[in-house]
Amino acid sequence: MKVEISKTYNPQEVEGRWYAWWESNGYFRADAHSNRPSFVIMIPPPNVTGSLHIGHMVNDTIQDVLVRRKRMQGYNTLWLPGMDHAGIATQNVVERQLAAEGLTRHDLGREKFVERVWEWKKQSGGTILRQIRRIGASCDWSRERFTLDEGLSRAVREVFVSLYDDGLIYRGNRLINWCPRCMTALSDLETKYLPVDAKLYHLRYPVKGRPGEFVEVATTRPETMLGDSAVAVHPADERYNGLRGGTLVLPLMNRDIPVISDDAVDPKFGTGAVKVTPAHDPVDFEMGQRHSLQRISVIGEDAKMTAEAGAYSGLDRVEARKRVIADLEAQGLVSRIEPFQHNVGHCDRCGTIVEPLLSTQWFVKIQPLADPAIRAVEDGRVRFVPGNWAKTYFEWMYNIRDWCISRQLWWGHRIPAWYCGDCSEITVSRTDVTACSKCGSGNIRQDSDVLDTWFSSGLWPFSTLGWPEKTEDLKAFYPGSVLVTAYDIIFFWVARMIMFSLKFMKDAPFPDVYIHGLVRDADKQKMSKSKGNVIDPLGICDQYGTDAVRFALARMAAPGTDITVSEDHLESYRAFATKIWNAGRFILRYVDESDRLPSLAELKQSDLSLVDRWILSRLNRTIQEANASLDQYQLHEAARTIYRFFWHEFCDWYLEMIKLHPEQSKPTLLYVFESALRLLHPFMPFITEELWQSIPHKGETIVLAEYPEFGPELLDTRIEKHIEIVQELITKVRNIRSEMNVESKKEVAIRVATTDAEIVDLLEEARAYIFRLGRVSKIDVISALSADKLAAQAVVAGFALEVPLADLIDADAERARLTKEAEKIRREIDGLDRTLSNTRFIERAPKEVVEENRRRLADYREQAAKLTAAIERLN
Ligand SMILES: [Zn+2]
Ligand SMILES: [Zn+2]
């Protein structure tokens, strides 16, 4: 009985069915007790607020290709999925919902608000995980994690308390970036610096005791002058020799401030004198520390002026700026105001301009954690792919500053520190405490802040496996095998995972970090909502089929470059899926339910035709190349290799050639098609399973079938060369036929001019294929080209070909055709000439490449000579 599949491939019907079946059969589940080698990837946990965007789909496709292949290669694979609670982002979402109801989080109170966030998480938090399933990601859902899970929260506490005990977490009053809208501290990484058109105000501060003398300073934030505690000049700046150590009178506040010397001042900028506001500028903060200057906070957390701002107290910072300038102008203390473009920090979440403020926060002392993390990359325990990302990593790590980890939010891991109301002791504890650790007083309160969301995601490689418990999973699956991520979170996340893992697991979290590009549109523009060029991945999966989208993304994911997605790509990979489907339908025409998949041994004993031996050799070369590419994370190369084989060799040639002897070729046909499906499976999981289940196969699912391995015994370089010649010959005959408008039903006789016995034998052996595919009725071997003026001529790999067209062509058309071909070859020769006379190329290119170019040039010269002769003959 024949197996039937539908006439056209219907992804919608196929995809959901197989995914549910795979999942319910537990094919994606890792086994902590397996003795097979493990292959582990932790998914970069998407934000719980998120829904799948095209960047996730690239990231997940790459991971899935790697994981599916390793699973097929027999590894005990774990791809662990999960989500990040995404502190500030999630809190903002729920706050916006409340705002729509006319409420703030303070109306609800902390407990009710957090309940509400959990409620929201329950409803919509799983969206992205369902979407990840939808695109075929073979995650082990039995091990799904959430950064606010009980287990992961325990890990967070353990890390916090150990770091505190080691003196690596401290509480301090330091300058931090503050978002007055979100009302929370931000790390340097959560602050985005954007160019802003601002003004530079030049202010004059009177010199005390010398009426009419002033020092001029410049600032973009004149309202901060109310908190100035000095003016600084460079020690070597002679202009200020008489003023150094002197005193100025701070206008508006009438406060005496010193003139100090500091190397940090750039004498070439402006007047060489700068105002120093330690409470509102990071450079000034450090200068203040060096000179023991007062820190006067004049702007509060709400971006309003504080009581320290005197008459300006209570004003918004924007209003205060206007009033300060107006008052200074009234006193003649503004010398000029000029336009000025500079970078200003904005809150990464809400876009509000951040205010550098003095604030008491929790910090991680980072240097002792950063040093081992730098060494781990230096000595190759962690490798970036492509390698140039290591440079970016080092640059950041060498300049790393203490990490402010407390956030004035309610959604997140609450800081496990309790303050005593009686003796002011701070108790930091792994478990909740009810009494002060020093005086035993019950008058204590827990710190109301939560931790930066990246604190918990930094523990992801091991907290997900049950750490700090010594679990079976931790033993089996730590460290992981590779981290796959886009380059925009190297610092936020990758660096922190490396630091925390080295500290707490004494081992790097993964040997490889594969960094892929961001997705851009067909015009290479970054996708953004405001540009309106965002591609919805699920929309295109519906439209083109998930396999086609996955293949397109993998095909474009060359390491080190951004990924462009256009409709043309998607269109052409949908066509590829159709091609695969049609190949399956063709094969099923010859297959009965009684047919079995031949083993390699059985195959070798069967009656292999010339083209069978050829396709087996090509298949093996493809397997070899694809595996080599995948081992190097060159997914785009592997995809290209497999595509080329499947479409241009298997479908275009092999399937056509064996129409002459389908029964004889059936074992090879089944063997090659089944292998090709397995080769393709990591890229196109759905269509490959659907077809694999329809043809003879061994095993339960292609998910667990063996990934094709290179078998050198099937390679046959000589046959590959021969079929290449046959293909070229047929192509040339077809070209001549179409250019000369030979009716398709008419057969042509051809003449081949050669004295090469190997070619003569080949023409004999391949005669039937040439006849069928070239619509040829006769092949004559001649020793030299004839003088037949009405024969179209072409050059094929070292010999010449004639197609007598006496009844069909006029000499003019033929002359034009040959001239055109001669010009084309002339251009090739010119190009190669240029390349080969470029000394830089000769010196730098690999030897084989130079040799290959020389060989091609010689070939072209020979062809040009033959064409010239042919054209002359027509004249
Ligand atoms: Zn904000
Ligand atoms: Zn106490």
mmCIF file with all atom_site columns, C-alpha atoms in Angstrom, residues 88 91-92 95 105 178-186 301 347-352 407-409:
data_model
loop_
_atom_site.group_PDB
_atom_site.id
_atom_site.type_symbol
_atom_site.label_atom_id
_atom_site.label_alt_id
_atom_site.label_comp_id
_atom_site.label_asym_id
_atom_site.label_entity_id
_atom_site.label_seq_id
_atom_site.pdbx_PDB_ins_code
_atom_site.Cartn_x
_atom_site.Cartn_y
_atom_site.Cartn_z
_atom_site.occupancy
_atom_site.B_iso_or_equiv
_atom_site.pdbx_formal_charge
_atom_site.auth_seq_id
_atom_site.auth_comp_id
_atom_site.auth_asym_id
_atom_site.auth_atom_id
_atom_site.pdbx_PDB_model_num
ATOM 1  C CA . ILE A 1 88  ? 11.834 47.665 37.279 1.00 0.00 ? 88  ILE A CA 1
ATOM 2  C CA . GLN A 1 91  ? 6.846  47.065 38.252 1.00 0.00 ? 91  GLN A CA 1
ATOM 3  C CA . ASN A 1 92  ? 6.397  49.779 35.625 1.00 0.00 ? 92  ASN A CA 1
ATOM 4  C CA . GLU A 1 95  ? 2.050  50.684 37.843 1.00 0.00 ? 95  GLU A CA 1
ATOM 5  C CA . ARG A 1 105 ? 1.241  51.579 44.205 1.00 0.00 ? 105 ARG A CA 1
ATOM 6  C CA . TRP A 1 178 ? 18.755 58.284 40.346 1.00 0.00 ? 178 TRP A CA 1
ATOM 7  C CA . CYS A 1 179 ? 15.576 58.173 38.295 1.00 0.00 ? 179 CYS A CA 1
ATOM 8  C CA . PRO A 1 180 ? 13.172 60.707 39.816 1.00 0.00 ? 180 PRO A CA 1
ATOM 9  C CA . ARG A 1 181 ? 10.259 59.140 37.898 1.00 0.00 ? 181 ARG A CA 1
ATOM 10 C CA . CYS A 1 182 ? 10.881 55.529 38.896 1.00 0.00 ? 182 CYS A CA 1
ATOM 11 C CA . MET A 1 183 ? 12.156 56.823 42.265 1.00 0.00 ? 183 MET A CA 1
ATOM 12 C CA . THR A 1 184 ? 14.967 54.326 42.337 1.00 0.00 ? 184 THR A CA 1
ATOM 13 C CA . ALA A 1 185 ? 18.701 54.047 42.023 1.00 0.00 ? 185 ALA A CA 1
ATOM 14 C CA . LEU A 1 186 ? 19.945 52.864 38.646 1.00 0.00 ? 186 LEU A CA 1
ATOM 15 C CA . GLU A 1 301 ? 14.954 62.151 45.123 1.00 0.00 ? 301 GLU A CA 1
ATOM 16 C CA . CYS A 1 347 ? 16.616 56.179 32.663 1.00 0.00 ? 347 CYS A CA 1
ATOM 17 C CA . ASP A 1 348 ? 16.795 53.121 30.420 1.00 0.00 ? 348 ASP A CA 1
ATOM 18 C CA . ARG A 1 349 ? 13.257 52.144 31.438 1.00 0.00 ? 349 ARG A CA 1
ATOM 19 C CA . CYS A 1 350 ? 11.273 55.359 31.336 1.00 0.00 ? 350 CYS A CA 1
ATOM 20 C CA . GLY A 1 351 ? 13.460 57.896 29.539 1.00 0.00 ? 351 GLY A CA 1
ATOM 21 C CA . THR A 1 352 ? 13.515 60.440 32.356 1.00 0.00 ? 352 THR A CA 1
ATOM 22 C CA . ARG A 1 407 ? 16.605 49.427 44.106 1.00 0.00 ? 407 ARG A CA 1
ATOM 23 C CA . GLN A 1 408 ? 13.794 51.411 45.654 1.00 0.00 ? 408 GLN A CA 1
ATOM 24 C CA . LEU A 1 409 ? 11.187 49.081 44.208 1.00 0.00 ? 409 LEU A CA 1
#
